[in-house]
mmCIF file of N, CA, C and O in Angstrom:
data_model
loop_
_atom_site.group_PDB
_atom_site.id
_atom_site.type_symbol
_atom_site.label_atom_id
_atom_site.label_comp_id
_atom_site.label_asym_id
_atom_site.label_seq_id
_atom_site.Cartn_x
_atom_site.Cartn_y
_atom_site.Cartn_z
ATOM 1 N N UNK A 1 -1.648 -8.369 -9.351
ATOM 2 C CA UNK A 1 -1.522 -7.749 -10.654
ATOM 3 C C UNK A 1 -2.803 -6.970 -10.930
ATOM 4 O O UNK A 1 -3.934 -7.355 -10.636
ATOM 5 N N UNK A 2 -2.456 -5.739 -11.577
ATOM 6 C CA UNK A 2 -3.793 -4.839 -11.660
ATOM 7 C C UNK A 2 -3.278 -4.716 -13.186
ATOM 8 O O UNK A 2 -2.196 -4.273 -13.572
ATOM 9 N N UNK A 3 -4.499 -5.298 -14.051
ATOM 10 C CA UNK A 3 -4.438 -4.928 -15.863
ATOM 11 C C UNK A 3 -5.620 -3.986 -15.953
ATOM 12 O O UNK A 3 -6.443 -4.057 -15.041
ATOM 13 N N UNK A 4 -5.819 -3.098 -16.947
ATOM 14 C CA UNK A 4 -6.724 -2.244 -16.979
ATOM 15 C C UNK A 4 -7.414 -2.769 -18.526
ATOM 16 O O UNK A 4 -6.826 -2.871 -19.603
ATOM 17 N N UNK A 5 -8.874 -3.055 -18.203
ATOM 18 C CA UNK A 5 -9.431 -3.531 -19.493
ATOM 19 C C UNK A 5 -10.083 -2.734 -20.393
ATOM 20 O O UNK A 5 -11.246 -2.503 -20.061
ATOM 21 N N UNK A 6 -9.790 -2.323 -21.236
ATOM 22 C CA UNK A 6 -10.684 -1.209 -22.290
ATOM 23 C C UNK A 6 -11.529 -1.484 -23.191
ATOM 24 O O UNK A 6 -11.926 -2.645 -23.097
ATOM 25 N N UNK A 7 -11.845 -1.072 -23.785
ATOM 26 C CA UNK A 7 -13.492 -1.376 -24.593
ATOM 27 C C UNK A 7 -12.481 -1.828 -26.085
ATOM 28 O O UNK A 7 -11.542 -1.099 -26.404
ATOM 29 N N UNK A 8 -12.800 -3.014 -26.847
ATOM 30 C CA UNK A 8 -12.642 -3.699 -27.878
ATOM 31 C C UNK A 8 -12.197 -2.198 -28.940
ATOM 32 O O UNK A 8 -11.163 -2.301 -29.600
ATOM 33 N N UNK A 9 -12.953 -0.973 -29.035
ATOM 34 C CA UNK A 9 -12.737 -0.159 -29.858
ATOM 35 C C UNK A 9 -11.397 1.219 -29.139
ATOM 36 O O UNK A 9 -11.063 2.353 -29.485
ATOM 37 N N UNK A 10 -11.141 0.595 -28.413
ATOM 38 C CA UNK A 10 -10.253 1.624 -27.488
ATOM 39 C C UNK A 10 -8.629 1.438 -28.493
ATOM 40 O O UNK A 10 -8.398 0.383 -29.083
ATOM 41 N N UNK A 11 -7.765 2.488 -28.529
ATOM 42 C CA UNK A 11 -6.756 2.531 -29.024
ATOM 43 C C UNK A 11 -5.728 2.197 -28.394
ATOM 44 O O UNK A 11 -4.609 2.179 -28.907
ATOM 45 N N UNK A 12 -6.042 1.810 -26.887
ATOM 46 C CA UNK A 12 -4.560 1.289 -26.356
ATOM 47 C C UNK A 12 -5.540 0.808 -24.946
ATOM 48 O O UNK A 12 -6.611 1.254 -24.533
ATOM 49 N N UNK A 13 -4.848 -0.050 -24.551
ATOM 50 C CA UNK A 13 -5.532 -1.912 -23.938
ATOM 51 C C UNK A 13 -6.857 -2.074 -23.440
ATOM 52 O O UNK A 13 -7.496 -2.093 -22.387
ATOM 53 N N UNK A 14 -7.044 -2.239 -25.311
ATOM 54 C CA UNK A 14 -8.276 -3.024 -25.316
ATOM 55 C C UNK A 14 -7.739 -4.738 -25.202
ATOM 56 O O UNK A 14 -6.650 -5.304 -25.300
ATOM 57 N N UNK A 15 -8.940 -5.104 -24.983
ATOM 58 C CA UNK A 15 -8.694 -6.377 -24.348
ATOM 59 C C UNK A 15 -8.173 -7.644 -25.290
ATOM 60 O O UNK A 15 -8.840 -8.084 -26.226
ATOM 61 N N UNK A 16 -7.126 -8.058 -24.970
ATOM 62 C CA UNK A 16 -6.341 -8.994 -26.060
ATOM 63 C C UNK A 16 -5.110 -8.123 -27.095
ATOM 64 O O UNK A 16 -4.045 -8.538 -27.553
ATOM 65 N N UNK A 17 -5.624 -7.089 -27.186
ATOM 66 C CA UNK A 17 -4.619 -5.908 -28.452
ATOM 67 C C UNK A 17 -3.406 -6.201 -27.264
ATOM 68 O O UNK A 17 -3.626 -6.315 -26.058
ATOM 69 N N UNK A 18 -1.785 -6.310 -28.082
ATOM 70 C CA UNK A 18 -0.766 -6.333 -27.705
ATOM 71 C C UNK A 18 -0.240 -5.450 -27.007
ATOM 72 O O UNK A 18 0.794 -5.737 -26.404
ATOM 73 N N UNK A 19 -0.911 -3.886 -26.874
ATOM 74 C CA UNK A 19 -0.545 -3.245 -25.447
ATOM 75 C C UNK A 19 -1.360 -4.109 -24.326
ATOM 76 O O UNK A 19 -0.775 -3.880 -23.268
ATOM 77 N N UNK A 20 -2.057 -4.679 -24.171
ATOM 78 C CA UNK A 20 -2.846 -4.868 -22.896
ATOM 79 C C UNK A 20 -2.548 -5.855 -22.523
ATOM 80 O O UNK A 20 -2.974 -6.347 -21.478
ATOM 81 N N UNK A 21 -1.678 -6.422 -23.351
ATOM 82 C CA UNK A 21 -0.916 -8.446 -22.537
ATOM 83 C C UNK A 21 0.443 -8.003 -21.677
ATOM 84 O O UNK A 21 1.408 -7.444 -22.200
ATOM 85 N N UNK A 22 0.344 -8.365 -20.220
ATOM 86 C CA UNK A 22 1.101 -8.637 -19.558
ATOM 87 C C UNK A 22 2.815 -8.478 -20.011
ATOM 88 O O UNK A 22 3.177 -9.248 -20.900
ATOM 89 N N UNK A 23 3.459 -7.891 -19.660
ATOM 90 C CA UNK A 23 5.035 -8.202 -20.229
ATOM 91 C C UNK A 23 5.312 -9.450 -19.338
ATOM 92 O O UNK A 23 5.114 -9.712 -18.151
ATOM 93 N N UNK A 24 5.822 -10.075 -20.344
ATOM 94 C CA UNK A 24 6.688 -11.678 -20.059
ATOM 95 C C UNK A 24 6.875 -12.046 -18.768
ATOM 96 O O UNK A 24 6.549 -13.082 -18.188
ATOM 97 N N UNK A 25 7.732 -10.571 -18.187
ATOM 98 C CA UNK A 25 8.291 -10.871 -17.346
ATOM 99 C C UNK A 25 7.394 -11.151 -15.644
ATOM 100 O O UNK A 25 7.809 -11.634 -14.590
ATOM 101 N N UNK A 26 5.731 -10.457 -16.140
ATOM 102 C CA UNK A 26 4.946 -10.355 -14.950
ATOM 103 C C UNK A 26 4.218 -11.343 -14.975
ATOM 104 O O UNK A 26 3.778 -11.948 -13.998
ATOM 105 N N UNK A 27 3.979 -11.655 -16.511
ATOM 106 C CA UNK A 27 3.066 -12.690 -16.779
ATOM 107 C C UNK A 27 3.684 -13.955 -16.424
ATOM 108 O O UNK A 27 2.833 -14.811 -16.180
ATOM 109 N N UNK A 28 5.077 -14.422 -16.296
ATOM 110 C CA UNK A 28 5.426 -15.512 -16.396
ATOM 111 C C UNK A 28 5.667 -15.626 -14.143
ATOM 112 O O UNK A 28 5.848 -16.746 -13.665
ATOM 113 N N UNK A 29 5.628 -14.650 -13.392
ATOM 114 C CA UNK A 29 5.314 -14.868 -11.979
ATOM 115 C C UNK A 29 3.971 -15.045 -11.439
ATOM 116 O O UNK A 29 2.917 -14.545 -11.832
ATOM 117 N N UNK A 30 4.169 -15.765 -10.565
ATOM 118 C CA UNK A 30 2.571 -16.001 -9.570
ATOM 119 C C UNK A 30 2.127 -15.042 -9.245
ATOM 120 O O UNK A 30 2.890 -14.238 -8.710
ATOM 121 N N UNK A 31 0.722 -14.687 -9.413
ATOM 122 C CA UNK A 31 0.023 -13.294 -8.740
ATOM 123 C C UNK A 31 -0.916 -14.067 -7.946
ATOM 124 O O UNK A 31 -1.387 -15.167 -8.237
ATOM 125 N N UNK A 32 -1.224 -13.077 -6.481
ATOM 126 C CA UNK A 32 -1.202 -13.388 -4.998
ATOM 127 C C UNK A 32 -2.890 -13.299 -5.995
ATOM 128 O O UNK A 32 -3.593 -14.306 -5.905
ATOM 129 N N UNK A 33 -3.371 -12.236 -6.779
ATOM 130 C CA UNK A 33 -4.519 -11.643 -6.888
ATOM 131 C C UNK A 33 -4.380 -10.993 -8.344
ATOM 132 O O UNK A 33 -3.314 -10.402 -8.518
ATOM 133 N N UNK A 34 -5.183 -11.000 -9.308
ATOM 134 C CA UNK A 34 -5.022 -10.375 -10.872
ATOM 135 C C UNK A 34 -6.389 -9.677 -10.475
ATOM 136 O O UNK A 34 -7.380 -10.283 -10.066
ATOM 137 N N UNK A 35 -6.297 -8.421 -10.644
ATOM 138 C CA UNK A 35 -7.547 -7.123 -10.968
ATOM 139 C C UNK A 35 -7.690 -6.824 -12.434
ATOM 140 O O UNK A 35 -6.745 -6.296 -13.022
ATOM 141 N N UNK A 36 -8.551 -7.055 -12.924
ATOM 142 C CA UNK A 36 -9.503 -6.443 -14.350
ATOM 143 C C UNK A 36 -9.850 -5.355 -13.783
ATOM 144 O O UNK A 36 -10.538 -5.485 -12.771
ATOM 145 N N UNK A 37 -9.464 -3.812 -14.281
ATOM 146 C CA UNK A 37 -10.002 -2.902 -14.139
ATOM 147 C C UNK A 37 -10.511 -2.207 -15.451
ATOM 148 O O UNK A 37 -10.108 -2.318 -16.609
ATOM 149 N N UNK A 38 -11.538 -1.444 -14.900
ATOM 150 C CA UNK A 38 -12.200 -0.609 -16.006
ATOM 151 C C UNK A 38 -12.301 0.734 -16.214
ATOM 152 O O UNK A 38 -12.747 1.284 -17.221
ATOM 153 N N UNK A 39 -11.746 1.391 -14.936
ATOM 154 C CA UNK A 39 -11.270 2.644 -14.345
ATOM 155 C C UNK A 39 -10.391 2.838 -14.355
ATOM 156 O O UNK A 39 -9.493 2.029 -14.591
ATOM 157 N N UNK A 40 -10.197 4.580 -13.977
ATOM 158 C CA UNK A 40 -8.524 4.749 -13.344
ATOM 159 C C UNK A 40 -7.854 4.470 -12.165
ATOM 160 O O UNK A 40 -6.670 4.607 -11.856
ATOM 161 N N UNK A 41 -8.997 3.975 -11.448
ATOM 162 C CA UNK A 41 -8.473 3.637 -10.067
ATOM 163 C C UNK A 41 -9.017 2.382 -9.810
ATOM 164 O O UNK A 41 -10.191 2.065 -10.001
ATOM 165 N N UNK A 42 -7.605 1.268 -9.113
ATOM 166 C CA UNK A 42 -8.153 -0.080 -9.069
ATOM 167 C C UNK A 42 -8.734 -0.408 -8.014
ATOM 168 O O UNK A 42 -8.747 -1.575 -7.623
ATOM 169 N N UNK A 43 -9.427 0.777 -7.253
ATOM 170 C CA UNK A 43 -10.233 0.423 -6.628
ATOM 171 C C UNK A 43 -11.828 0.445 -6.797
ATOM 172 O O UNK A 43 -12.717 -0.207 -6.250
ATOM 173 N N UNK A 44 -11.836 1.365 -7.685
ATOM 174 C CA UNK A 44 -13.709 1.498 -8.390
ATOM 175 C C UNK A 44 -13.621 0.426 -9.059
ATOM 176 O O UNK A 44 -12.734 0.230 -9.890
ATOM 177 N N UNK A 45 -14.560 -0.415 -8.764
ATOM 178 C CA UNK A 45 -15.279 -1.313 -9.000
ATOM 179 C C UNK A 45 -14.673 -2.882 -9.407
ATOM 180 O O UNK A 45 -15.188 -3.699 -10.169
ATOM 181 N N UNK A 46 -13.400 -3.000 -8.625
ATOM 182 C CA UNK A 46 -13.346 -4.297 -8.252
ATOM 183 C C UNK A 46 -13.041 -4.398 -6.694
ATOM 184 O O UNK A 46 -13.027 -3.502 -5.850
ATOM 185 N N UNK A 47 -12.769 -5.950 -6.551
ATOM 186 C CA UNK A 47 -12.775 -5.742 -5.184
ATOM 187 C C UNK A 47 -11.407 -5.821 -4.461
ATOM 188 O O UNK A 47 -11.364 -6.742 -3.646
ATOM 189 N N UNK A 48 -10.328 -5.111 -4.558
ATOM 190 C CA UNK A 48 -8.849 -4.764 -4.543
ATOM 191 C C UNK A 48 -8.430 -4.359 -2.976
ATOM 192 O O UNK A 48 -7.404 -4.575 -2.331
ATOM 193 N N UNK A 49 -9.753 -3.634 -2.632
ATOM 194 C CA UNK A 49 -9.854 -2.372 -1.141
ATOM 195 C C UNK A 49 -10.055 -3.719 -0.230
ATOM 196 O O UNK A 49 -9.200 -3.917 0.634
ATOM 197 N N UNK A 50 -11.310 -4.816 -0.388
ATOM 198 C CA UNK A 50 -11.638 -6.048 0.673
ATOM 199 C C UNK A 50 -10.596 -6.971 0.256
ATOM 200 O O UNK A 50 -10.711 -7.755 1.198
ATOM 201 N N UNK A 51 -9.816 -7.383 -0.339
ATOM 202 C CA UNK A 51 -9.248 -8.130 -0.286
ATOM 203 C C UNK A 51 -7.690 -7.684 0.227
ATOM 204 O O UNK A 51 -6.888 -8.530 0.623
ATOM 205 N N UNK A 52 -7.405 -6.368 0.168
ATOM 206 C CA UNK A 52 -6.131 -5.640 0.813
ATOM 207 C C UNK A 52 -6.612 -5.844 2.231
ATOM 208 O O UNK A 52 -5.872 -6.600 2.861
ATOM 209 N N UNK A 53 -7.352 -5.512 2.714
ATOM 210 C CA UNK A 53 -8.593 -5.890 4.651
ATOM 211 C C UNK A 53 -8.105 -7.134 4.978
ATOM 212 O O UNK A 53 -7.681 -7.535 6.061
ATOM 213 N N UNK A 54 -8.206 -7.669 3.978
ATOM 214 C CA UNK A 54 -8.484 -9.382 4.158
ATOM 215 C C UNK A 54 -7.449 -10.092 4.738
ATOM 216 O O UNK A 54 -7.617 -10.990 5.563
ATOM 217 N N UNK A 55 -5.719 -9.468 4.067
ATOM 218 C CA UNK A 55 -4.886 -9.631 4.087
ATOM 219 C C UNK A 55 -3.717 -8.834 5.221
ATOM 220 O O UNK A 55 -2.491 -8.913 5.293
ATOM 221 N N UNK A 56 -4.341 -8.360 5.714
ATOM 222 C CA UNK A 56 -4.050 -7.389 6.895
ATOM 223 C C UNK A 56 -3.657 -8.291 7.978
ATOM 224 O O UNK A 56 -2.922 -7.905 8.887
ATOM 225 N N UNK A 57 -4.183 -9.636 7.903
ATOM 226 C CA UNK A 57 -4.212 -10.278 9.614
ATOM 227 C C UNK A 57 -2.209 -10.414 9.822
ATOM 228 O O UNK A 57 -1.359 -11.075 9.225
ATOM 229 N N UNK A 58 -2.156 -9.529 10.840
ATOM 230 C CA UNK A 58 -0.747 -9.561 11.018
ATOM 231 C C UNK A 58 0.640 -9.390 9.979
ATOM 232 O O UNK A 58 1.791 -9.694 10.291
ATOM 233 N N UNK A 59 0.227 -8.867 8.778
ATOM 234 C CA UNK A 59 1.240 -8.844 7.580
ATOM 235 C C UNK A 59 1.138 -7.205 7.280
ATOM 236 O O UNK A 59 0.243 -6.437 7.634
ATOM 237 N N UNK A 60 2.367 -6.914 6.499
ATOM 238 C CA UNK A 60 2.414 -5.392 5.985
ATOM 239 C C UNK A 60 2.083 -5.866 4.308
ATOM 240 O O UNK A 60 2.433 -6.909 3.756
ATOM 241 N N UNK A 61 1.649 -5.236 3.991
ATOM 242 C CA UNK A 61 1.518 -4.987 2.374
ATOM 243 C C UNK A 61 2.200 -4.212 1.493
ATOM 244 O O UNK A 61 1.545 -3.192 1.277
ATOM 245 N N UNK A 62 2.965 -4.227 1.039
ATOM 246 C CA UNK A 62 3.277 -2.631 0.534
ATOM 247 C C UNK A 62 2.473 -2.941 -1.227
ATOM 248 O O UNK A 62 2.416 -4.084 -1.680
ATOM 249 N N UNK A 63 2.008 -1.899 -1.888
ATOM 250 C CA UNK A 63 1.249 -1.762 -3.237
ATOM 251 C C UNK A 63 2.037 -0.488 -4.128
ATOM 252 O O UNK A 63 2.126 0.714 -3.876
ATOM 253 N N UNK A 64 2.426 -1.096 -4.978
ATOM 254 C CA UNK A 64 3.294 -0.301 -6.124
ATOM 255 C C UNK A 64 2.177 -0.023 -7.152
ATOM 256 O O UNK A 64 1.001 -0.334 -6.964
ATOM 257 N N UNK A 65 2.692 0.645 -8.351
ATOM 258 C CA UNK A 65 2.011 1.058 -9.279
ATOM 259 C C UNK A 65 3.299 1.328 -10.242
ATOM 260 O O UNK A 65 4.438 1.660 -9.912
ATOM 261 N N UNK A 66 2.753 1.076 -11.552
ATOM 262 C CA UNK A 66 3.630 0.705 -12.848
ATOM 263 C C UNK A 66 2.571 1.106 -13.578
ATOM 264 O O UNK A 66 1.428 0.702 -13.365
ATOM 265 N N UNK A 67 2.996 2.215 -14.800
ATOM 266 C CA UNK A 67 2.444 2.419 -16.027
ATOM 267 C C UNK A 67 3.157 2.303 -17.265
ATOM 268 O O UNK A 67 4.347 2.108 -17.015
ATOM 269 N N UNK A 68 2.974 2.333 -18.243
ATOM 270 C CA UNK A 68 3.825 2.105 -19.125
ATOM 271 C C UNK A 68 2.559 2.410 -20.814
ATOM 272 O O UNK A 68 1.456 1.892 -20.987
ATOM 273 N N UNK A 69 3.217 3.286 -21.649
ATOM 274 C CA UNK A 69 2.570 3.935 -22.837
ATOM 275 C C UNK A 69 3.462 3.264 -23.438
ATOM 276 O O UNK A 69 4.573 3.032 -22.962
ATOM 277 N N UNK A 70 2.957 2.786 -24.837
ATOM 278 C CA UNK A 70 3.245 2.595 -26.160
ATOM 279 C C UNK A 70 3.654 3.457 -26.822
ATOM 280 O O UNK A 70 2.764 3.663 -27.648
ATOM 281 N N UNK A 71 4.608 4.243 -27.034
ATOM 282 C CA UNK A 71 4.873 5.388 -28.111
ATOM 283 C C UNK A 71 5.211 4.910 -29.224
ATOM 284 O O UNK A 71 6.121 4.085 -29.296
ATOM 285 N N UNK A 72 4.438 5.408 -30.462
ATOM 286 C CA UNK A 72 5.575 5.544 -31.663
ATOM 287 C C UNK A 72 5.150 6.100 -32.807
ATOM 288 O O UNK A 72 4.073 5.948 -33.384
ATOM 289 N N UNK A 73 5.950 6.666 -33.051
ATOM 290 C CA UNK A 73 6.260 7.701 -34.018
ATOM 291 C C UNK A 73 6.665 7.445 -35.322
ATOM 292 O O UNK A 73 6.911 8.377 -36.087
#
């Protein structure tokens, strides 16, 4: 699981504000690995890239990506 953490004054997931909690449905499965990111890419500055290495011994990986905005009007 990759969550993206934003600064307490940020308008959409800052950390704890109800865009930035998990939907039910991800939160309530086992994650192999949960990333706090602070970037746009979950690879600056956690460690996502060595632990994908890590996991290499004889297995395929495949890595999705999911976004999802709050609209409303």
């Amino acid at each position: 699981v990759v969550q993206h953490d934003a600064p307490a004054d940020s308008p959409l997931y800052a950390v704890g504000a109800p865009a930035w909690r998990l939907h039910p449905e991800v939160a309530g499965r086992r994650a192999d690995h949960h990333i706090h990111k602070r970037a746009a890419s979950a690879f600056a500055g956690t460690d996502l890239a060595q632990w994908l290495k890590a996991k290499q011994r004889g297995t395929h990986i495949a890595t999705t990506a999911g976004l999802v905005y709050e609209c409303q009007t």
